[in-house]
Short mmCIF file of C-alpha atoms in Angstrom, two decimals:
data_model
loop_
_atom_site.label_atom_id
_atom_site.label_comp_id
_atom_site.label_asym_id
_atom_site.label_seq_id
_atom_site.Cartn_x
_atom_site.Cartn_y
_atom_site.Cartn_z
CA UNK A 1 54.50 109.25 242.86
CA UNK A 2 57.50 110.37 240.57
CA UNK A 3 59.06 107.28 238.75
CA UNK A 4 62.53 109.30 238.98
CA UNK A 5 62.54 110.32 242.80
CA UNK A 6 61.40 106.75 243.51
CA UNK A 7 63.88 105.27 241.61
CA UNK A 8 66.69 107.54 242.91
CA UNK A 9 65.26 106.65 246.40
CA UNK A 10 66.07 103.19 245.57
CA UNK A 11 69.55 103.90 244.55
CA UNK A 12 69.94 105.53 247.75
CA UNK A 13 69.04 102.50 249.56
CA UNK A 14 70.87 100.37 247.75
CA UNK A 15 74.13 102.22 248.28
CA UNK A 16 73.26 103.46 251.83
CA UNK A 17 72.42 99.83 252.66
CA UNK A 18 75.33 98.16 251.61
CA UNK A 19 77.83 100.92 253.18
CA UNK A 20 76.04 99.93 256.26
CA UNK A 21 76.65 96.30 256.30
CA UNK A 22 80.11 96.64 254.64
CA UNK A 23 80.93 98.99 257.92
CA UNK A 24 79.23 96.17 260.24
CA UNK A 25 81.01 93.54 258.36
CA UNK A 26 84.95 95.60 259.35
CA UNK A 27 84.10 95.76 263.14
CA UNK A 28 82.84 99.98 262.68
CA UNK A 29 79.90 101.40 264.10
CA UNK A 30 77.25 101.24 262.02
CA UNK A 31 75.79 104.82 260.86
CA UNK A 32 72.08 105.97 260.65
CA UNK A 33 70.47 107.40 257.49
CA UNK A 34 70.32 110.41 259.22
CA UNK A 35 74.59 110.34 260.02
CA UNK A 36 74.86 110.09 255.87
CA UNK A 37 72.09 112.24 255.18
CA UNK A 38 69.87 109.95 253.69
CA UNK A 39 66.16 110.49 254.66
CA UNK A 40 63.73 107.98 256.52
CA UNK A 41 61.17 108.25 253.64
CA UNK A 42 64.18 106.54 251.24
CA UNK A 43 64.43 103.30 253.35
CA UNK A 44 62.99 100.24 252.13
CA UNK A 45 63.04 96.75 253.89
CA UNK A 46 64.56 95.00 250.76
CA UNK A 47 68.29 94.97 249.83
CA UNK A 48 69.67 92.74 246.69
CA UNK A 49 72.96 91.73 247.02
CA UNK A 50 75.74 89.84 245.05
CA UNK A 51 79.08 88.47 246.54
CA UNK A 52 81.61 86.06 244.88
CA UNK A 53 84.55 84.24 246.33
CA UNK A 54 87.32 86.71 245.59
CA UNK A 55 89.99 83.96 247.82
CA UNK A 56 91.32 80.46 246.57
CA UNK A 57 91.47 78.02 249.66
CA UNK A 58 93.08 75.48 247.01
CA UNK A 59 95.72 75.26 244.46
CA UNK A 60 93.90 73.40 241.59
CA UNK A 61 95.23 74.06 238.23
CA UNK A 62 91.62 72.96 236.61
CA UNK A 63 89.69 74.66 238.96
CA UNK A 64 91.26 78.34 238.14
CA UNK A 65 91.23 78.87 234.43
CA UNK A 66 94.43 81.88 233.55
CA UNK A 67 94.42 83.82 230.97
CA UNK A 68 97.68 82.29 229.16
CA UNK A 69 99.36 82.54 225.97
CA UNK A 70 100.41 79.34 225.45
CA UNK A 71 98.05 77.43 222.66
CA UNK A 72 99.20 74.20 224.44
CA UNK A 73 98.14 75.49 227.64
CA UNK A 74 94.81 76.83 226.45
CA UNK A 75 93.89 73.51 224.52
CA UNK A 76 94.90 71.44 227.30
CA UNK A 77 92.54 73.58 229.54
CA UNK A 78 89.52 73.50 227.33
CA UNK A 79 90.03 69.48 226.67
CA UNK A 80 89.46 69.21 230.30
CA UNK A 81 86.61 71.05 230.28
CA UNK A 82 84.98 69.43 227.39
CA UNK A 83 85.86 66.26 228.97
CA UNK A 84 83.96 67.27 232.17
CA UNK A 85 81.08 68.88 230.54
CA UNK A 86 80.44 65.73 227.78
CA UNK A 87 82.51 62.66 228.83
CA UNK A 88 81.09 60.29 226.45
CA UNK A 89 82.17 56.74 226.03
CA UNK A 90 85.14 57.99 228.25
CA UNK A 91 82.51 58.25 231.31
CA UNK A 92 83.55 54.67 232.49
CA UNK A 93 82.93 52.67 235.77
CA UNK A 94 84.86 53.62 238.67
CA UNK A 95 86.39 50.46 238.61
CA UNK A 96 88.02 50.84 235.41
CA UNK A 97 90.42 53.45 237.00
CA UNK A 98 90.35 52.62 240.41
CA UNK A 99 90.12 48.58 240.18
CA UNK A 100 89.32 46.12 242.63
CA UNK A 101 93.03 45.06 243.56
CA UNK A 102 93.70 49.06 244.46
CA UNK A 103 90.54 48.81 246.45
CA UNK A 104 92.06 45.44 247.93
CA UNK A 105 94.92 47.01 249.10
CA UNK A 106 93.70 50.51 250.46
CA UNK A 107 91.13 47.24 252.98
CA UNK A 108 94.53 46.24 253.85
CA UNK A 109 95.79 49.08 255.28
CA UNK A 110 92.77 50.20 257.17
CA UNK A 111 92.47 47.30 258.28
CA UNK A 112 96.07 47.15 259.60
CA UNK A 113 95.68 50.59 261.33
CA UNK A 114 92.77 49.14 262.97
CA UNK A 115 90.26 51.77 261.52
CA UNK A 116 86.43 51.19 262.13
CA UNK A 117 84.09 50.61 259.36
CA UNK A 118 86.07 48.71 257.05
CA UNK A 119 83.65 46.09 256.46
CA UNK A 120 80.61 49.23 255.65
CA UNK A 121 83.19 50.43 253.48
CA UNK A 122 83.43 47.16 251.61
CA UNK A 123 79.40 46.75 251.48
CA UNK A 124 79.00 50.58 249.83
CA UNK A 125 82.04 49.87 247.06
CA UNK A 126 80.43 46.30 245.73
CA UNK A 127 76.87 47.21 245.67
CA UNK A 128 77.46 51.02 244.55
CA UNK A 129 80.50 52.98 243.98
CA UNK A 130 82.58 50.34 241.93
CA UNK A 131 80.18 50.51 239.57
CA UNK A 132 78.92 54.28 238.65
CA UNK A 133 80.31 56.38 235.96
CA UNK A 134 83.42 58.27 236.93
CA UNK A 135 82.33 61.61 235.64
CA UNK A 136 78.06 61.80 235.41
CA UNK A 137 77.82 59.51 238.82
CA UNK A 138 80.38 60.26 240.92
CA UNK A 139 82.63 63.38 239.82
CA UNK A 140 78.91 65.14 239.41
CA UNK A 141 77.19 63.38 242.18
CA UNK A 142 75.08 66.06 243.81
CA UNK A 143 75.05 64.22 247.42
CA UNK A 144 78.61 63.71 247.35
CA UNK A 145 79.29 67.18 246.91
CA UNK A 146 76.61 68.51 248.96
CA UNK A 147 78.08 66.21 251.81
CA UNK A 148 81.80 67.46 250.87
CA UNK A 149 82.39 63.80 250.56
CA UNK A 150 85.39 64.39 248.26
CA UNK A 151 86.03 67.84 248.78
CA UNK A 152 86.64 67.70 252.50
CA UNK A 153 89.27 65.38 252.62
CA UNK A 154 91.38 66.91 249.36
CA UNK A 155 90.91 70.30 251.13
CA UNK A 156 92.52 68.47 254.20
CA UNK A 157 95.32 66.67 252.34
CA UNK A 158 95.99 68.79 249.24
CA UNK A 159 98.23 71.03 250.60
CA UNK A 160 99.85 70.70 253.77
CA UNK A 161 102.13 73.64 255.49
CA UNK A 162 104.60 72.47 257.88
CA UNK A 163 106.01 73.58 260.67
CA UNK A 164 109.55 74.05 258.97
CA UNK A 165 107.59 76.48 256.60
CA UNK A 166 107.15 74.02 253.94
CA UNK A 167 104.27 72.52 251.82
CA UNK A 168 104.05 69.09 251.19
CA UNK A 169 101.67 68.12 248.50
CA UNK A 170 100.00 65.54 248.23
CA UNK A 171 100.38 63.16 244.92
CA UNK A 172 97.54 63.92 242.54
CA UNK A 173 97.04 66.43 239.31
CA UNK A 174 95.27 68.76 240.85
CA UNK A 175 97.73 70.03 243.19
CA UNK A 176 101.41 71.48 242.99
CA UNK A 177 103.13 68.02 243.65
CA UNK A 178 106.68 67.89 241.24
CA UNK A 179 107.22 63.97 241.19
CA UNK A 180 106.47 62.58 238.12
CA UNK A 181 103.39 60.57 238.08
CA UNK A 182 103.60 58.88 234.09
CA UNK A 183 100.77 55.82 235.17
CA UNK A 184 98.02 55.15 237.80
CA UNK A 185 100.20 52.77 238.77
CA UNK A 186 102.59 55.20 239.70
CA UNK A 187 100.67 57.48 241.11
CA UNK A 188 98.91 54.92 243.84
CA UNK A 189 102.10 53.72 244.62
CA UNK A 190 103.02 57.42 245.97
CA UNK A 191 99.44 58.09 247.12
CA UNK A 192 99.79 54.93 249.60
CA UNK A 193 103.18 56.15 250.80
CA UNK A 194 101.68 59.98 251.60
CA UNK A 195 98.26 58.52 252.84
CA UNK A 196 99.52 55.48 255.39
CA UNK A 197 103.47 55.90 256.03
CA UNK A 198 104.71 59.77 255.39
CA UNK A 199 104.87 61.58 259.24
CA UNK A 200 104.26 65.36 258.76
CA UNK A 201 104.78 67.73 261.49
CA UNK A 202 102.22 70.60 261.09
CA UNK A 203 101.07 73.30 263.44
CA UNK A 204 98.38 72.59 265.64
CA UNK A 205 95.46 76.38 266.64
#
């Protein structure tokens, strides 16, 4: 066989196949080799394939790197990242940011509300999550993510759009939320108020 009239067979493929499946993918009729003038001989039964995520269904500052040219910007950008990436002695217990008397008080209220599974939730902080490292054990945790343990509920609760055309964010860094938030401290105190007592009224499908 030629090398070049296989290869250009390929390439024919290749861009016949994805036109095909594009067309599919927008609701069209999809067209035969013959319609494009492509012959039989030139199909194959493999395609490769690449597709990214062109959309942002967040607002995360960390998570969408900008070209910027602010130094202060840029530095603060690639601290996180280095952070991330190699923690180091700052890859501390859960704990040590989130301590036992938070913990303590988030029982309270779900207890309060009357929410099942309190006392599970108790059982899984003391014997496990109190005490793995923020960043390699948790942050990185491949089940957590794979389960959307942590990303589920922030996609739920990041940004909320009401029904007077508003967003409400909720308090955290890695969001759009204006309130300053200069301690933990300060920032649980507003996190408790959005979570438990803040009444949003947001359009229902």
């Amino acid at each position: 066989a030629d090398p070049a009239k296989t290869a250009s067979r390929r390439r024919s493929m290749s861009a016949f196949g994805c036109f095909r499946q594009i067309t599919q993918l927008l609701g069209g009729k999809p067209l035969s080799g013959h319609e494009l003038g492509i012959e039989a001989e030139t199909y194959s039964k493999d395609m490769k394939v690449a597709s990214w995520n062109l959309a942002a269904v967040n607002n995360n500052p960390f998570e969408y790197w900008i070209t910027h040219k602010d130094p202060a910007y840029n530095k603060l950008m690639e601290d996180v990242q280095a952070f991330i990436e190699d923690p180091g002695d700052k890859d501390v217990e859960v704990s040590e940011v989130f301590t036992d008397r938070m913990f303590a008080e988030l029982v309270a209220v779900m207890q309060g509300l009357g929410w099942s599974g309190v006392n599970e939730v108790k059982l899984l902080w003391s014997a496990d999550y109190k005490k793995r490292k923020i960043i390699s054990q948790f942050i990185k945790d491949a089940t957590i993510g794979s389960k959307r343990l942590a990303s589920m509920p922030d996609r739920m609760t990041n940004t909320i759009n009401t029904t007077d055309g508003k967003q409400v964010c909720r308090p955290t860094v890695i969001n759009c939320f204006a309130e300053e938030m200069n301690s933990v401290e300060e920032w649980w105190a507003k996190w408790k108020v959005f979570m438990f007592e803040k009444t949003l009224k947001i359009k229902g499908k």
